Each structure stands twice: as C-alpha cells, then as structure tokens.
Amino acid sequence: MKYILFLTILISSTTPYNILVFCPLFGHSHSTFFGRLADILTEAGHNVTMFTPTIVDEFRNFSYTKLTKDVVYLDASPKLKAIGDLIAGNGRYWSQEFSLLEIPQSSRFFQSVANEQHNVLSENLPLLDKLKKKQFDLLLFETIFTCAIPLMDYLEIKAFAVAQSIAFESSSMRAIGEPVMPSHIPDLLTPSSDRMSLYERLLNTVTQTLQTFYKFSPEYYTSYSNPEERVYPLQRLPDASFVFTNSNPYVDFPRATIAKNIQIGGISVSMEAGKLEKEWDQILNLRNKNFLISFGSVTLSKDMTFESKVSLARAMKQFPDVTFIWKYEDSDTDKFAEGIQNIHFSKWVPQRELLADARLSAFMTHGGLGSVNEVSYMGKPSIMCPIMGDQMRNAKMLVRHNGSIEISKYDLGNSELVEEVIRKILYDESYKIAAQRLSDHLRNQPVSPKDLFLKHTEFAARFEKLPSLDPYSRQMGVLEYFMIDLALIVTVIVVVLCLFLYFLLKLVCRISGKRMKVE
Ligand SMILES: *[C@@H]1O[C@H](CO)[C@@H](O)[C@H](O)[C@H]1NC(C)=O
Ligand SMILES: *[C@@H]1O[C@H](CO)[C@@H](O)[C@H](O)[C@H]1NC(C)=O
C-alpha cells in the first residue's frame, strides 16, 4: 500500500521526458553550461541524451556531464577539424582590439562552422536514425548551431528551446521579438555599460546593425531527408518555446525582456564546495591574505606582453603579507619574477574551490562569464581586466555592483597603477561589503536559476510550441514598431491645422481692418 502511494507520488510529480541536448565541442564554457543543463534534467528524472560532435579536439578529453550517462560523440571531418584548430587559444588580443570591421569575417567563420557541422551530420545518417528511435520530446541547443533545426526535423522532434551560454546577444533576442534598444542595452561586443555617451551609443548601434546584416547563422541548410528541400533556420528560431540566457537579472544591466526569455545566469556555478587539496590548503595558510589571478583558459597569462608580466610581478612584490596565486602556463617565470617570494605560479588552479575559501581575499580575472558568475556567487572583491569578446561588457556589468574595479589591459604595464588597484581591492572594505551583498542576493533569489530552468523545460516538453508567447511586435516594420508613421501623420495634421489657423487669423485681421477703415 505504502509502496503504491509512493509510486503515484513519484509519477504524478514528474513525467519523465526524453530530451536531446545538442552541443558540439566548440568552447569550454559552452560545453560546461550545456553539461550542467543536461545534469539538472537527468537529476530530475528525465532521460537525457547529450549529443556532442567534436569540433575542437582538445575538449574531447573532458567529461562535461557527471550524471548524464548517455553521451553521444561524433568525430569531426578533416575540414571541420581544420576549422576547429583555428578556434584554439591565440594571444593576439593581449595587445590588440577587436575591431568592428572583423564582424563580417567572424560571421563568415561561424557560418562555416555551422555549415560544416551540418555536412558532418548529413554524412552520418545511420547515427541520426539511432537517435530518432529515442523519440525525443524536446531539443535544446545554442543559436550558434542552428544546424540543430534540420536535425530536429529529421529526428521528428516537435519542440525546441534555445539555451545561450552567453549573457546577451542582440540578433537572436531581436529574432524572438525582444525589444533591443541600442540606447541603453550594450551589445555582447560593445565595451560600454548601460550609461553611454553619444559616441558610445553610435558604436553600439553600428555593432548591432552590423550583426543584423552579418548573421552568425547560414541563411539555409538542406534537409537531411530531402536534399531538394531548404530549411531556413532564422525563420524557425521564433518557434522556440523558451530561450534560456546565461544572464542574471540581479547581475546584468536592467532592461525590458519578454516572457519567453528565461534568465538562468549563474546556473553553472556549482554550489557544492569541493575540498581543497592539502597542497593548496598549505599555500593559503602561508600569509595573512591571498590573491588569485587568472586570465582563463583561452587567453593565457604566458602570452601577455613581457612588460606587463614584469610590471605585475613588481606590483605584487610590494605586498609581502599577501600570497599571489597566479595561473601561469609556462615555466619561464624566473625571467620576470626571480626572487619574489610571495608569488605562487601554477599551470592549473582549483578556481572555484579557492574562491569559495574564506582565506582568499580577492581575485583578478579576464571577466569571462563563467568567472564573473563564480566570483559573484562567492562574493569576493575583484579586479576585472577584460581582454576580448564579451569580457568588456561583463566587466562593466560587474563593476556596476561596486565590488570590482576595472583595469585596462593596456595599463598592466604601469606597475604603480596596478599596485594602487591591488591595494584598493585588498584593503578598502567597501568592495568586500558590496561583493558580499551581491552574493547574498544571488544565493537568495526568489526563484533559483535551476528551478526556473527545470520547470520551463518540463513545460516546453509537455506543451511543445507556445505561440501564445510569441510577440506580434517581431513581425512589425521599423515605421510601425516605432510609430514613425503615426508620428508623421500627426505632424502633418498639426502643421496643416497651424497653417489653416494662421491664414484664418490673417483673413479675420484683414476683414476687421477694412471694417475699421470703413467706419
Ligand atoms: C527512460 O529510460 C528508461 C531506461 O532506459 C526507460 O525504461 C524509460 O521508458 C525511458 N523513459 C521514456 C519516457 O522514454
Ligand atoms: C554603487 O555605488 C553608487 C555610489 O555610491 C550607488 O549610487 C549605487 O547605487 C551602487 N550600486 C549598487 C548596485 O549598489
């Protein structure tokens, strides 16, 4: 009896769904995000298949899911592999800016990635046939891989949701009908906050416009089942039941969103504190304060200019009471840091565990979204030194909360400035208090990102497409949307009325003038 009761509760509380998570091995942060999403669904009792074709070879060695066991790999074609090799970390952004003129080029690049991934899939139909047998209820993918849409058609999956591992990207948000005003919503690649000068607004508008013209997705794919048929992915994107974005309303710039946009920023920050290895424990005990410095796994510390390395090391030397833990990927450290006792170099650092440790005082980071989310949750004051891509935006986003200081990558060579910033972040209590407040907000959000994701995914798997959430505004033209047509008509009417009154008045004056003369 008890057993049956238990069973009914189990069945009524969650109907298990078959969910396909499509995430080619392309970027470490992308895979981390999707792996976490897959695990959350698995943990809730759903049957999750993670389909993760290889693009960048080195990520094949990582296991991005812990609970999800059904992971399907697919090798890259030689051409896709060659494209993948281009993605692997390069150091040129240490001393160079991403230029708007590169947008057409990067658009072509992303299109070639998606196109070639599409070709690889079409050459492996037996694998797809196997997947099709699982009869998925829902597909989850990221908009850089719109080749998931012909895949969805072939697998006869009725509904999909999009998940973005980045915080914000204007063209896909605009495609689903979200208002994206360049006056106060900084684009992914814009180095501004929500308070922009006239020039910054111009730059932001140009960036968004360029991204609208130079799309990251190919215009169409050929269907797998019928090579004569074309599939237009961007026309299908608005059919997404939900769009999950890695943006958190308590961290990101406030803006108007639509109900289809579910903000689950920070969902990949794991809250279960792993235990620090003994070696790290001892390092943290060496001095009063500890300072972690890492530029992530794409732009490497070893590729920074020599001048910057010398300057950073010199600044650190001024704080004998602080241990600096520097993620540094080479062993040539004696060239710029010889004899400096308080720097601990390491090719790899347990970043999350260190940030969670009470003995760690502050963090210097490139501002990758993963690190920004982590440091926000862990409540440590930070120095943001953005290098490229969305990091400029991420840095401004975090600095707005008063727990961080931003420093330009070009200022790293200025040892005195670096020293001043480190001193402020370590000894000015206001940064610590602000960082802690942000962390408290995130840990006590009214609805956790995990619940938001799970409930909405189950809803999408159950009810499939949700046309009720599709705003009509996305089909409007510019004139209609901004009511320029109405404004023009009103202007014309007002002008005509004014002219009419003017001439009427003139006529009245003339007549009354004549009458006065007559009298
Ligand atoms: C999920 O997987 C289990 C074990 O493979 C299977 O018994 C069950 O029928 C699957 N659920 C669905 C909804 O297909
Ligand atoms: C940051 O500090 C400024 C100035 O003190 C204050 O106006 C602002 O509200 C603070 N921002 C946050 C997010 O607390």
XYZ file of C-alpha atoms and ligand atoms in Angstrom:
547
model
C 0.000 0.000 0.000
C 2.684 2.435 1.085
C 4.720 1.412 -1.922
C 1.862 2.191 -4.333
C 1.297 5.564 -2.721
C 4.950 6.351 -3.080
C 4.838 5.312 -6.739
C 1.858 7.525 -7.552
C 3.526 10.495 -5.920
C 6.624 9.818 -7.952
C 4.691 9.527 -11.195
C 2.426 12.496 -10.658
C 5.221 14.814 -9.590
C 7.353 14.338 -12.697
C 6.533 12.777 -16.011
C 9.897 11.821 -17.426
C 10.631 13.301 -20.832
C 13.129 12.339 -23.463
C 15.325 15.331 -24.033
C 18.118 15.807 -26.547
C 20.837 18.307 -25.692
C 22.830 19.236 -28.801
C 26.166 20.841 -28.015
C 29.136 20.410 -30.365
C 32.550 20.531 -28.644
C 33.448 24.054 -29.612
C 34.153 26.086 -26.493
C 34.913 25.014 -22.941
C 32.410 27.443 -21.393
C 29.677 26.429 -23.843
C 30.098 22.742 -23.028
C 30.300 23.398 -19.274
C 26.997 25.259 -19.464
C 25.208 22.598 -21.518
C 26.666 19.774 -19.447
C 25.226 21.387 -16.344
C 21.803 21.791 -18.014
C 21.839 18.123 -19.039
C 22.733 17.070 -15.491
C 19.957 19.134 -13.930
C 17.425 17.412 -16.202
C 18.897 13.980 -15.506
C 18.835 14.613 -11.779
C 15.123 15.443 -12.053
C 14.484 12.025 -13.590
C 14.352 12.790 -17.301
C 16.013 10.707 -19.993
C 18.668 12.991 -21.363
C 20.902 12.354 -24.341
C 23.820 14.711 -24.797
C 24.826 14.780 -28.451
C 28.230 16.396 -28.656
C 30.012 16.150 -32.027
C 33.676 17.135 -31.892
C 34.896 20.401 -33.396
C 37.833 21.287 -31.151
C 39.776 18.111 -30.437
C 41.224 19.060 -27.042
C 37.776 19.245 -25.392
C 37.166 15.588 -26.262
C 39.231 14.672 -23.180
C 36.909 16.458 -20.764
C 33.795 14.969 -19.324
C 31.246 17.768 -19.166
C 28.456 15.761 -17.576
C 28.526 13.997 -14.223
C 25.057 12.432 -14.016
C 24.098 12.199 -17.676
C 25.462 8.906 -18.939
C 24.019 8.870 -22.453
C 26.634 10.997 -24.230
C 26.909 10.582 -28.000
C 30.132 11.651 -29.696
C 30.819 12.094 -33.403
C 34.227 12.708 -34.943
C 34.924 15.815 -36.982
C 35.564 15.680 -40.704
C 39.070 16.843 -41.720
C 37.574 20.150 -42.819
C 35.704 20.694 -39.545
C 38.834 19.729 -37.641
C 40.819 22.355 -39.560
C 38.201 24.959 -38.627
C 38.377 23.778 -35.006
C 42.132 24.292 -34.960
C 41.554 27.963 -35.778
C 39.487 28.378 -32.615
C 42.188 27.132 -30.228
C 43.524 29.888 -27.996
C 45.535 32.702 -29.510
C 47.270 35.512 -27.725
C 46.912 38.388 -30.135
C 44.164 40.139 -28.144
C 46.576 40.897 -25.312
C 47.739 43.877 -27.321
C 45.025 44.275 -29.933
C 41.416 45.351 -30.063
C 38.532 43.501 -31.659
C 37.522 45.799 -34.484
C 34.016 46.201 -35.822
C 35.495 45.526 -39.235
C 36.080 41.956 -38.083
C 32.362 41.285 -37.738
C 31.848 40.245 -41.406
C 34.852 37.955 -41.113
C 33.717 36.347 -37.881
C 30.223 35.985 -39.343
C 31.714 34.006 -42.241
C 33.693 31.948 -39.763
C 30.688 30.981 -37.627
C 28.676 30.215 -40.742
C 31.385 27.874 -41.958
C 31.462 26.116 -38.575
C 27.696 25.547 -38.618
C 27.679 24.570 -42.291
C 30.464 22.070 -41.891
C 28.866 20.618 -38.758
C 25.707 20.244 -40.833
C 27.650 18.365 -43.506
C 29.184 16.045 -40.931
C 25.732 15.217 -39.591
C 24.370 14.569 -43.065
C 27.188 12.089 -43.670
C 26.212 10.154 -40.557
C 22.556 9.401 -41.084
C 22.775 5.907 -39.503
C 23.734 7.594 -36.218
C 20.849 10.026 -36.570
C 18.495 7.109 -37.285
C 19.570 5.573 -33.996
C 18.865 8.833 -32.197
C 15.495 9.096 -33.890
C 14.408 5.833 -32.256
C 14.584 7.524 -28.866
C 11.599 9.700 -29.794
C 12.673 12.909 -28.136
C 10.108 15.321 -26.739
C 12.371 18.339 -26.754
C 15.621 19.589 -28.264
C 17.950 22.053 -26.563
C 20.683 23.907 -28.465
C 22.549 27.194 -28.759
C 21.930 29.683 -31.593
C 25.496 29.424 -32.932
C 24.472 25.923 -34.004
C 21.287 26.500 -35.954
C 22.136 23.294 -37.840
C 20.173 21.756 -34.949
C 16.977 22.773 -36.752
C 17.318 20.447 -39.754
C 18.484 17.838 -37.220
C 15.277 18.380 -35.276
C 13.210 17.942 -38.429
C 14.972 14.694 -39.242
C 14.534 13.328 -35.732
C 10.894 14.438 -35.809
C 11.153 16.355 -32.558
C 8.150 18.612 -32.151
C 9.547 21.347 -29.949
C 12.788 23.020 -29.023
C 14.191 25.535 -26.597
C 17.279 27.620 -27.119
C 19.923 27.992 -24.419
C 22.574 30.702 -24.688
C 25.784 30.250 -22.721
C 26.454 33.978 -23.155
C 24.647 36.747 -21.309
C 23.241 38.655 -24.223
C 23.372 38.677 -27.983
C 21.197 41.151 -29.789
C 20.405 39.400 -33.072
C 18.848 36.251 -31.614
C 16.963 38.240 -28.982
C 15.609 40.524 -31.683
C 14.666 37.465 -33.768
C 12.349 36.234 -30.997
C 10.796 39.677 -30.614
C 12.551 41.081 -27.551
C 12.992 44.871 -27.590
C 16.698 45.552 -28.037
C 17.247 49.290 -27.738
C 20.845 50.275 -28.522
C 20.394 53.421 -26.409
C 20.885 51.546 -23.136
C 21.427 47.828 -23.874
C 25.121 47.227 -24.566
C 25.663 44.562 -27.179
C 27.745 41.488 -26.496
C 30.778 43.017 -28.206
C 30.268 46.598 -27.012
C 32.743 47.827 -24.384
C 30.166 50.087 -22.692
C 27.828 49.942 -19.734
C 24.154 50.911 -19.898
C 25.147 54.591 -19.476
C 26.537 55.520 -22.854
C 27.825 58.754 -24.300
C 26.572 59.879 -27.695
C 29.601 58.293 -29.355
C 29.150 55.033 -27.448
C 25.519 54.875 -28.489
C 26.606 55.318 -32.078
C 29.138 52.483 -31.730
C 26.564 50.258 -30.060
C 24.029 50.934 -32.805
C 26.590 50.226 -35.526
C 27.615 46.972 -33.803
C 24.024 45.800 -33.539
C 23.267 46.782 -37.117
C 26.361 45.003 -38.438
C 25.384 41.890 -36.508
C 21.928 42.018 -38.006
C 23.377 42.123 -41.507
C 26.247 39.728 -40.967
C 24.405 36.858 -39.346
C 26.189 34.133 -37.474
C 23.932 31.501 -38.944
C 23.848 30.372 -42.584
C 20.726 31.521 -44.380
C 19.572 27.981 -45.096
C 20.522 24.308 -44.802
C 19.460 21.436 -46.989
C 17.098 18.995 -45.376
C 18.564 15.588 -44.439
C 15.608 13.621 -45.716
C 15.126 15.563 -48.920
C 18.176 17.315 -50.413
C 15.868 19.387 -52.614
C 14.276 20.996 -49.600
C 15.732 24.023 -47.832
C 15.424 24.726 -44.130
C 15.614 28.407 -43.134
C 16.845 28.366 -39.513
C 16.352 32.026 -38.639
C 12.730 31.940 -39.682
C 12.244 28.968 -37.389
C 14.053 30.408 -34.347
C 10.958 32.276 -33.067
C 9.250 28.868 -32.720
C 11.456 28.213 -29.678
C 9.237 27.513 -26.697
C 11.701 29.341 -24.448
C 15.081 30.998 -24.719
C 17.294 30.400 -21.699
C 20.019 33.009 -21.346
C 23.080 32.922 -19.125
C 22.208 36.333 -17.785
C 21.033 37.012 -14.272
C 18.673 39.920 -13.577
C 20.437 40.625 -10.263
C 23.784 40.982 -12.040
C 23.084 42.152 -15.591
C 22.015 45.618 -16.756
C 18.260 46.054 -16.168
C 16.179 46.003 -19.336
C 12.795 45.028 -20.715
C 12.511 41.333 -21.543
C 9.712 39.133 -22.858
C 8.192 36.171 -21.030
C 9.903 33.757 -23.409
C 13.345 34.838 -22.193
C 14.144 32.838 -19.063
C 17.216 34.229 -17.347
C 19.168 31.463 -15.672
C 22.529 33.210 -15.276
C 24.804 31.536 -12.779
C 23.180 28.130 -13.185
C 26.549 26.506 -13.910
C 28.131 27.766 -10.702
C 28.340 24.641 -8.627
C 27.438 25.361 -5.026
C 28.725 22.131 -3.511
C 32.117 23.145 -2.228
C 34.718 20.611 -3.279
C 37.509 20.043 -0.786
C 40.796 21.824 -1.390
C 43.811 19.565 -1.821
C 46.288 19.645 1.045
C 48.892 21.441 -1.081
C 46.517 24.356 -1.715
C 45.417 24.401 1.887
C 49.008 24.913 2.948
C 49.556 27.676 0.395
C 46.554 29.593 1.704
C 47.967 29.366 5.235
C 51.289 30.962 4.317
C 50.317 34.625 4.660
C 47.526 36.830 6.018
C 45.861 37.480 2.693
C 45.598 35.576 -0.575
C 45.038 36.936 -4.042
C 44.114 34.784 -7.053
C 44.985 35.894 -10.568
C 43.812 34.025 -13.662
C 43.011 35.026 -17.225
C 41.123 31.854 -18.048
C 41.878 29.088 -20.494
C 41.608 30.931 -23.813
C 43.842 33.979 -23.395
C 46.800 32.629 -21.489
C 48.936 34.534 -18.981
C 52.061 33.276 -20.689
C 51.092 35.170 -23.873
C 50.819 38.556 -22.171
C 53.469 41.134 -23.087
C 56.731 40.744 -21.202
C 56.418 44.319 -19.990
C 53.064 43.502 -18.361
C 54.456 40.401 -16.660
C 57.352 42.372 -15.180
C 55.025 45.123 -14.047
C 52.526 42.731 -12.422
C 55.306 40.876 -10.612
C 56.830 44.141 -9.394
C 53.462 45.320 -8.063
C 52.959 42.013 -6.231
C 56.355 42.307 -4.603
C 55.101 45.414 -2.763
C 52.735 43.243 -0.705
C 54.940 40.889 1.338
C 51.959 39.986 3.528
C 49.922 38.650 0.587
C 50.316 35.380 -1.323
C 49.585 35.828 -5.013
C 48.387 32.672 -6.748
C 48.925 33.212 -10.455
C 47.584 30.805 -13.095
C 50.547 30.803 -15.435
C 51.004 28.226 -18.182
C 54.755 28.224 -18.747
C 57.857 27.607 -16.663
C 59.770 30.719 -17.751
C 58.728 32.615 -14.623
C 62.334 33.158 -13.492
C 62.703 35.685 -16.322
C 60.372 38.225 -14.722
C 59.708 37.113 -11.167
C 63.032 35.789 -9.949
C 63.463 36.045 -6.222
C 59.934 37.266 -5.499
C 58.837 35.045 -2.614
C 55.115 35.774 -2.414
C 54.059 34.663 -5.884
C 52.928 31.085 -6.357
C 52.771 30.117 -10.045
C 50.612 27.220 -11.120
C 49.639 25.888 -14.532
C 46.237 24.961 -13.181
C 44.267 26.313 -10.223
C 41.128 24.971 -8.482
C 39.435 28.316 -9.107
C 36.002 27.541 -7.708
C 37.321 25.980 -4.513
C 39.761 28.845 -3.965
C 37.032 31.459 -4.496
C 34.831 29.631 -2.021
C 37.559 29.633 0.630
C 37.323 32.282 3.357
C 41.102 32.782 3.272
C 41.027 34.093 -0.301
C 40.783 37.890 -0.226
C 40.435 38.977 -3.864
C 40.513 37.828 -7.473
C 41.910 39.298 -10.672
C 40.169 37.962 -13.776
C 39.720 38.471 -17.522
C 35.969 38.611 -16.972
C 34.866 35.522 -18.845
C 31.206 34.952 -17.992
C 31.965 31.736 -16.087
C 34.432 33.535 -13.809
C 32.138 36.548 -13.419
C 29.279 34.312 -12.305
C 31.551 32.388 -9.972
C 33.047 35.421 -8.285
C 29.576 36.990 -7.963
C 28.211 33.944 -6.179
C 31.294 33.572 -3.986
C 31.204 37.246 -3.016
C 34.859 38.146 -3.453
C 36.055 41.622 -4.474
C 37.666 41.520 -7.895
C 39.805 43.341 -10.417
C 38.446 42.967 -13.936
C 40.939 43.100 -16.760
C 38.911 42.242 -19.886
C 40.856 41.084 -22.939
C 38.391 40.370 -25.733
C 34.903 39.335 -26.850
C 32.128 39.725 -24.283
C 34.602 40.350 -21.445
C 34.430 44.144 -21.790
C 30.668 44.022 -21.294
C 30.952 41.501 -18.447
C 33.464 43.728 -16.657
C 31.202 46.791 -16.819
C 28.299 44.626 -15.693
C 30.082 43.548 -12.511
C 31.730 46.889 -11.734
C 28.224 48.397 -11.557
C 27.746 46.496 -8.282
C 30.642 48.332 -6.613
C 32.564 45.214 -5.615
C 35.017 45.353 -8.531
C 37.486 47.664 -10.201
C 38.138 47.562 -13.926
C 41.636 47.990 -15.286
C 42.531 48.249 -18.958
C 44.773 45.536 -20.379
C 46.965 48.337 -21.759
C 47.566 49.591 -18.203
C 49.027 46.294 -16.991
C 52.475 47.618 -17.909
C 52.029 50.505 -15.451
C 53.312 48.948 -12.243
C 52.314 51.839 -9.952
C 48.758 51.827 -11.221
C 48.491 48.061 -10.820
C 49.827 48.354 -7.285
C 47.289 51.049 -6.434
C 44.393 48.960 -7.741
C 45.552 45.872 -5.846
C 45.890 47.933 -2.655
C 42.373 49.306 -3.039
C 40.745 45.950 -3.690
C 42.604 44.300 -0.784
C 42.289 46.975 1.878
C 39.233 49.118 1.078
C 36.431 47.320 2.922
C 33.682 48.852 0.768
C 34.491 46.489 -2.128
C 34.241 43.485 0.137
C 30.906 44.602 1.549
C 29.444 45.256 -1.921
C 30.676 41.923 -3.270
C 29.169 40.138 -0.282
C 25.840 41.896 -0.809
C 25.693 40.750 -4.446
C 26.495 37.219 -3.327
C 23.691 37.350 -0.732
C 21.245 38.490 -3.396
C 22.240 35.670 -5.730
C 22.074 32.985 -3.083
C 18.620 34.154 -2.010
C 16.973 34.774 -5.391
C 13.174 34.361 -5.124
C 13.322 31.541 -7.696
C 16.626 29.790 -8.270
C 18.011 29.568 -11.837
C 17.857 25.783 -11.516
C 14.125 25.762 -10.726
C 13.448 28.271 -13.495
C 15.247 26.085 -15.995
C 13.725 22.803 -14.881
C 10.109 23.988 -14.665
C 10.216 25.778 -18.006
C 11.912 22.869 -19.767
C 9.289 20.450 -18.460
C 6.560 22.864 -19.536
C 8.055 23.082 -23.048
C 8.412 19.303 -23.327
C 4.799 18.912 -22.278
C 3.109 21.677 -24.269
C 5.621 21.942 -27.138
C 5.369 25.148 -29.188
C 3.990 28.124 -27.278
C 2.611 30.594 -29.831
C 0.940 32.498 -27.001
C 4.381 33.792 -26.002
C 5.280 34.972 -29.498
C 5.003 38.773 -29.587
C 3.406 40.235 -32.703
C 5.897 43.098 -32.489
C 8.635 40.985 -34.076
C 6.751 40.999 -37.369
C 6.428 44.772 -37.445
C 8.461 47.007 -39.716
C 10.579 49.829 -38.257
C 7.986 52.509 -39.181
C 5.212 50.623 -37.474
C 7.227 49.491 -34.441
C 8.477 52.961 -33.515
C 5.174 54.513 -34.667
C 7.091 56.743 -37.060
C 4.137 56.507 -39.473
C 1.755 57.771 -36.813
C 4.173 60.499 -35.756
C 4.409 61.656 -39.394
C 0.641 61.747 -39.795
C 0.185 63.666 -36.537
C 2.919 66.101 -37.589
C 1.247 66.695 -40.945
C -2.149 67.251 -39.303
C -0.678 69.673 -36.762
C 1.192 71.601 -39.472
C -1.915 71.806 -41.690
C -4.013 72.924 -38.714
C -1.473 75.597 -37.777
C -1.328 76.886 -41.353
C -5.106 76.899 -41.513
C -5.367 78.867 -38.246
C -2.667 81.256 -39.404
C -4.474 82.084 -42.653
C -7.825 82.247 -40.901
C -6.396 84.720 -38.405
C -4.851 86.739 -41.203
C -8.215 86.834 -43.029
C -10.043 87.903 -39.881
C -7.498 90.670 -39.281
C -7.832 91.911 -42.872
C -11.621 91.953 -42.732
C -11.773 93.676 -39.364
C -9.083 96.153 -40.564
C -11.196 97.021 -43.614
C -14.276 97.442 -41.446
C -12.387 99.818 -39.146
C -11.294 101.841 -42.140
C -14.878 101.982 -43.399
C -16.075 103.209 -40.007
C 13.768 6.389 -19.897
O 14.756 5.407 -19.844
C 14.371 4.261 -19.126
C 15.562 3.344 -19.024
O 16.226 3.259 -20.239
C 13.182 3.606 -19.814
O 12.751 2.492 -19.093
C 12.039 4.622 -19.899
O 10.967 4.087 -20.642
C 12.523 5.876 -20.563
N 11.502 6.893 -20.488
C 10.885 7.396 -21.545
C 9.904 8.492 -21.276
O 11.112 7.019 -22.666
C 27.173 51.718 -6.270
O 27.566 52.909 -5.628
C 26.887 54.074 -6.100
C 27.538 55.279 -5.440
O 27.665 55.095 -4.089
C 25.403 53.940 -5.782
O 24.699 55.076 -6.244
C 24.868 52.703 -6.468
O 23.503 52.503 -6.160
C 25.680 51.478 -6.082
N 25.274 50.355 -6.911
C 24.794 49.212 -6.433
C 24.386 48.194 -7.428
O 24.699 49.004 -5.258
